[in-house]
Tab-separated table of C-alpha atoms in Angstrom:
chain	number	residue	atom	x	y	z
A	1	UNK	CA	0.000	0.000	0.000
A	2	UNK	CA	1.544	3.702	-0.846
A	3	UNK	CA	2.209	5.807	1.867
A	4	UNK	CA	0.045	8.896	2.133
A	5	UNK	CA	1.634	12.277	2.314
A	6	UNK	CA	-0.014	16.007	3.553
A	7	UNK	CA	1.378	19.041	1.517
A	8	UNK	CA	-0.324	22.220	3.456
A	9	UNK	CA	-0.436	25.041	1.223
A	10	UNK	CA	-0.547	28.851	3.231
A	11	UNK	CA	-1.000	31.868	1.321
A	12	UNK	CA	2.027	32.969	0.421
A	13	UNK	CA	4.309	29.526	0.345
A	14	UNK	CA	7.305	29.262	-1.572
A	15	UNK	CA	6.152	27.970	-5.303
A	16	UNK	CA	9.543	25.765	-5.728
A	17	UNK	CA	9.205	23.840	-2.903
A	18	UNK	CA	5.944	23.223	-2.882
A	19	UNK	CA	5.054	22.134	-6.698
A	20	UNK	CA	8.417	20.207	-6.460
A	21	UNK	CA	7.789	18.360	-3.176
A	22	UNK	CA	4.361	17.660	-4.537
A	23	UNK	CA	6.049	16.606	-7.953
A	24	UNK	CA	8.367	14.317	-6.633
A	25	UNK	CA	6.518	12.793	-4.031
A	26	UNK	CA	4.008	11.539	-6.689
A	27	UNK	CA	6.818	10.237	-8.942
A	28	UNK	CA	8.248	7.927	-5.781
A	29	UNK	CA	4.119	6.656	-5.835
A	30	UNK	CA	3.324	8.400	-2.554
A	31	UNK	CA	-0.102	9.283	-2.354
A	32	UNK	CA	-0.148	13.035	-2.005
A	33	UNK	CA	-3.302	15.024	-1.234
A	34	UNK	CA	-2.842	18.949	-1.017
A	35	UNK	CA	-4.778	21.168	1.572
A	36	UNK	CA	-4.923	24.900	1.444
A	37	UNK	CA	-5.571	26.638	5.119
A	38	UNK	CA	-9.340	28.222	3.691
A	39	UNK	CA	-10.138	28.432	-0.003
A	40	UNK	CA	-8.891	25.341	-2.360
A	41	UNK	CA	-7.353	28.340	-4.534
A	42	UNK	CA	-3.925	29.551	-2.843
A	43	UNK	CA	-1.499	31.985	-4.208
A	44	UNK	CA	2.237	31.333	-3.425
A	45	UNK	CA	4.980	33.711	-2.643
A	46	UNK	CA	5.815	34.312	-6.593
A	47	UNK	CA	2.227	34.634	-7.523
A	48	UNK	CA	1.570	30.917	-8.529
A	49	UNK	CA	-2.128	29.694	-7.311
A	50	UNK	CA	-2.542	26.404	-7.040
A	51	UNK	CA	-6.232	24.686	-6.251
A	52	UNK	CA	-5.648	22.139	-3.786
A	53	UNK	CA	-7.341	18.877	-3.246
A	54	UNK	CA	-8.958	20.081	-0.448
A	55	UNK	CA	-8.845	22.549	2.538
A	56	UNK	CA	-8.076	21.939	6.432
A	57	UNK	CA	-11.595	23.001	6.782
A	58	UNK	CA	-13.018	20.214	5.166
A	59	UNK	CA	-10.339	17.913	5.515
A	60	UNK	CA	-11.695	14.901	8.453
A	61	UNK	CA	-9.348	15.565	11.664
A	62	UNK	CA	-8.944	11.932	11.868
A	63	UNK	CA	-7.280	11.267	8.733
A	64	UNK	CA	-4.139	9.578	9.096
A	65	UNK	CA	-0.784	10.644	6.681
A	66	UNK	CA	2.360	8.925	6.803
A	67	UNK	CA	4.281	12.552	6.434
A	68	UNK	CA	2.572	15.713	6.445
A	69	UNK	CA	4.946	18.637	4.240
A	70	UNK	CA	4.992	22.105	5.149
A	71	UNK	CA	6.833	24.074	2.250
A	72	UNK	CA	8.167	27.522	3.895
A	73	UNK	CA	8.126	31.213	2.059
A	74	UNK	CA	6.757	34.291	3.799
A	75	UNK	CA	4.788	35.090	4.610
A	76	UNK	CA	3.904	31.638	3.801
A	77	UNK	CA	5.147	29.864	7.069
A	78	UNK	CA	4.052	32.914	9.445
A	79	UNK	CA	0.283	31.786	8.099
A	80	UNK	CA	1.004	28.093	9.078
A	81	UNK	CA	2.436	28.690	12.342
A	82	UNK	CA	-0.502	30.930	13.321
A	83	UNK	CA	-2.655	28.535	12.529
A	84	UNK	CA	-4.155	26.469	15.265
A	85	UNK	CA	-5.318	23.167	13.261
A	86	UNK	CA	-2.178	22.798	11.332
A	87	UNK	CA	-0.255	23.220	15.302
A	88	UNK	CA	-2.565	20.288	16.063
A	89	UNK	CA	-1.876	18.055	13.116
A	90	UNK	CA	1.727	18.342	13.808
A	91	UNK	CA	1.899	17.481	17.374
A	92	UNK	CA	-0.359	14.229	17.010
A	93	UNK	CA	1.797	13.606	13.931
A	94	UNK	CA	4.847	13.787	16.403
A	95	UNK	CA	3.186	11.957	19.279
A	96	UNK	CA	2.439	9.374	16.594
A	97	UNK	CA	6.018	8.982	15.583
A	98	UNK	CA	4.598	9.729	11.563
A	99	UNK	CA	7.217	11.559	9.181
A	100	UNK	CA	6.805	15.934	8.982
A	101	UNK	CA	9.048	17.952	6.661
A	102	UNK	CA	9.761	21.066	6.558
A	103	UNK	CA	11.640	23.710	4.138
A	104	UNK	CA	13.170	26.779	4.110
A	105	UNK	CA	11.272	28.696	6.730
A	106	UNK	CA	8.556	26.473	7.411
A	107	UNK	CA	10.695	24.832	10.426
A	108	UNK	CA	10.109	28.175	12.556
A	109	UNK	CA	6.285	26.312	12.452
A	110	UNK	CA	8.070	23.115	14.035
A	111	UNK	CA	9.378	25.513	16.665
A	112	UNK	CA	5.280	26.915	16.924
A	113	UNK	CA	4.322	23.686	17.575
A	114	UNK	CA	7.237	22.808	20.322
A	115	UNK	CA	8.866	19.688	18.028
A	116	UNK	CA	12.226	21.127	17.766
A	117	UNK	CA	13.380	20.934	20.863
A	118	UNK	CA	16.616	18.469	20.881
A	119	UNK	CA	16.133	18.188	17.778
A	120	UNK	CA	19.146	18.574	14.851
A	121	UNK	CA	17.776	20.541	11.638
A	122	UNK	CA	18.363	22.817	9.031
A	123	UNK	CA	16.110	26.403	7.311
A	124	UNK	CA	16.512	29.078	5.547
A	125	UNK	CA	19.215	31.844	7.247
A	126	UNK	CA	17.755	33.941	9.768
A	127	UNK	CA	14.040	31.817	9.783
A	128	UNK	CA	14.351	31.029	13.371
A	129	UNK	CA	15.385	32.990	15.924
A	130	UNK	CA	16.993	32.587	19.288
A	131	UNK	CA	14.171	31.533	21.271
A	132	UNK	CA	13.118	29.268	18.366
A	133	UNK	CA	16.156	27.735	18.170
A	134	UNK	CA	16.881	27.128	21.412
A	135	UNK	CA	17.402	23.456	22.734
A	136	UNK	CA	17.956	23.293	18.864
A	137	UNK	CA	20.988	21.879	16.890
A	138	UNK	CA	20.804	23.792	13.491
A	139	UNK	CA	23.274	22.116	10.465
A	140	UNK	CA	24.544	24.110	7.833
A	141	UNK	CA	23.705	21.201	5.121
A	142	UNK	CA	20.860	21.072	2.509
A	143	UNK	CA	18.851	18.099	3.690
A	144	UNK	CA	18.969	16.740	7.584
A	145	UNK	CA	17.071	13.636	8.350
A	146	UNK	CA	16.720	13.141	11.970
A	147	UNK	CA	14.314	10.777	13.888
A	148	UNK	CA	10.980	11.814	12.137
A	149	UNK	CA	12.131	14.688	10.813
A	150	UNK	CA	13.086	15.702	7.584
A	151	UNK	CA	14.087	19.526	7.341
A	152	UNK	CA	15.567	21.257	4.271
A	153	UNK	CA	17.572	24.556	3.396
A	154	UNK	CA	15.487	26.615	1.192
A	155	UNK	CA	14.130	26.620	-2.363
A	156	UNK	CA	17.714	25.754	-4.098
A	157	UNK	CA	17.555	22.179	-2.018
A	158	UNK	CA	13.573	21.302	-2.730
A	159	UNK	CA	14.357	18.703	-4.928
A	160	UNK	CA	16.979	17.194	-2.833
A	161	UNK	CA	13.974	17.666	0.374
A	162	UNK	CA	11.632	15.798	-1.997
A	163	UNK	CA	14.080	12.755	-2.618
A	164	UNK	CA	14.914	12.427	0.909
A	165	UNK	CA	11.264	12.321	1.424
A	166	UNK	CA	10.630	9.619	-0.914
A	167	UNK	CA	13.214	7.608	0.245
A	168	UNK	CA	11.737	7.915	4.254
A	169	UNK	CA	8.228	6.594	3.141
A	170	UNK	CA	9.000	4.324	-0.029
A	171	UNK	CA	12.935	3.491	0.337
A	172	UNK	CA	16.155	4.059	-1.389
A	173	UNK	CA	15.523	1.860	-4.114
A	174	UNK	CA	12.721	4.063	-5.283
A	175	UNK	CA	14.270	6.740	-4.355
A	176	UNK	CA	17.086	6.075	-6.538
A	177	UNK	CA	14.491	5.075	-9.439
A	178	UNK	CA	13.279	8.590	-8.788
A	179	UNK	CA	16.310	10.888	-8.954
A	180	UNK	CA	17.975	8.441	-12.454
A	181	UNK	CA	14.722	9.699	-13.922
A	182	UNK	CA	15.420	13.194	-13.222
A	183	UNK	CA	18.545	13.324	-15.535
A	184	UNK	CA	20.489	15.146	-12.833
């Protein structure tokens, strides 16, 4: 059975990571399904709108996702981490031991939602700030995998994000079938 996958879309998310998390993800056969915060129609940080699958308003609280993907932008990932429901989803996700990734700014959400603490991860320069990264070990690398975590740099690493995704909820074997596809 493929693994199921959450892509929350905020008004104002970064258009690379999202479209190529969502892109990739369905190449590596992950189910994805793609839920604005309101209206299905979202506009990203560069003007793209994309009409999601559905919205966290309509979207069952019960459903269960083997990652749920937060791409970051601004104001993007201020939107998410203001938003109550998508704090929720993250913390049973956590408490559940379930994948979450996070780009770019989007891990200052994390921090929102209390799941960074002890952690090791990587954002964007300058998207958390002291109190947000305290108890925090931040990497200077593109991709950092750690426990149930999956955290990336910015827009220039959403493909690699996307791969490491894949290969956390399908393997490295199609994750590897993924990226020889990609003529890299």
């Amino acid at each position: 059975m493929a693994s199921k996958a959450l892509v929350i879309l905020a008004p104002g998310f970064e258009d690379l990571e999202a479209i190529t998390t969502i892109d990739i993800l369905r190449r590596g056969g992950i189910q994805v399904e793609v839920a604005a915060l309101h209206e299905n129609k979202v506009t990203g940080s560069r003007g793209t709108t994309v009409v999601a699958d559905t919205n966290l308003t309509l979207l069952d609280d019960d459903r269960v996702f083997d990652a749920i993907v937060l791409p970051g932008g601004q104001p993007g990932a201020n939107n998410l981490a203001a938003d109550k429901r998508v704090i929720a989803r993250l913390q049973d996700q956590s408490v559940a031991g379930r994948w979450i990734g996070a780009v770019c700014a989007a891990p200052k959400v994390l921090a929102a939602a209390g799941l960074l603490k002890g952690r090791r991860v990587t954002h964007f320069p300058g998207a958390l700030d002291a109190t947000d990264s305290q108890g925090v070990e931040v990497a200077d690398e593109a991709v950092v995998v750690d426990g149930n975590l999956v955290t990336g740099r910015g827009p220039g690493v959403a493909m690699d994000f996307a791969l490491a995704l894949v290969e956390q909820l399908a393997g490295r074997e199609t994750r590897d079938a993924v990226e020889s596809k990609l003529a890299r």
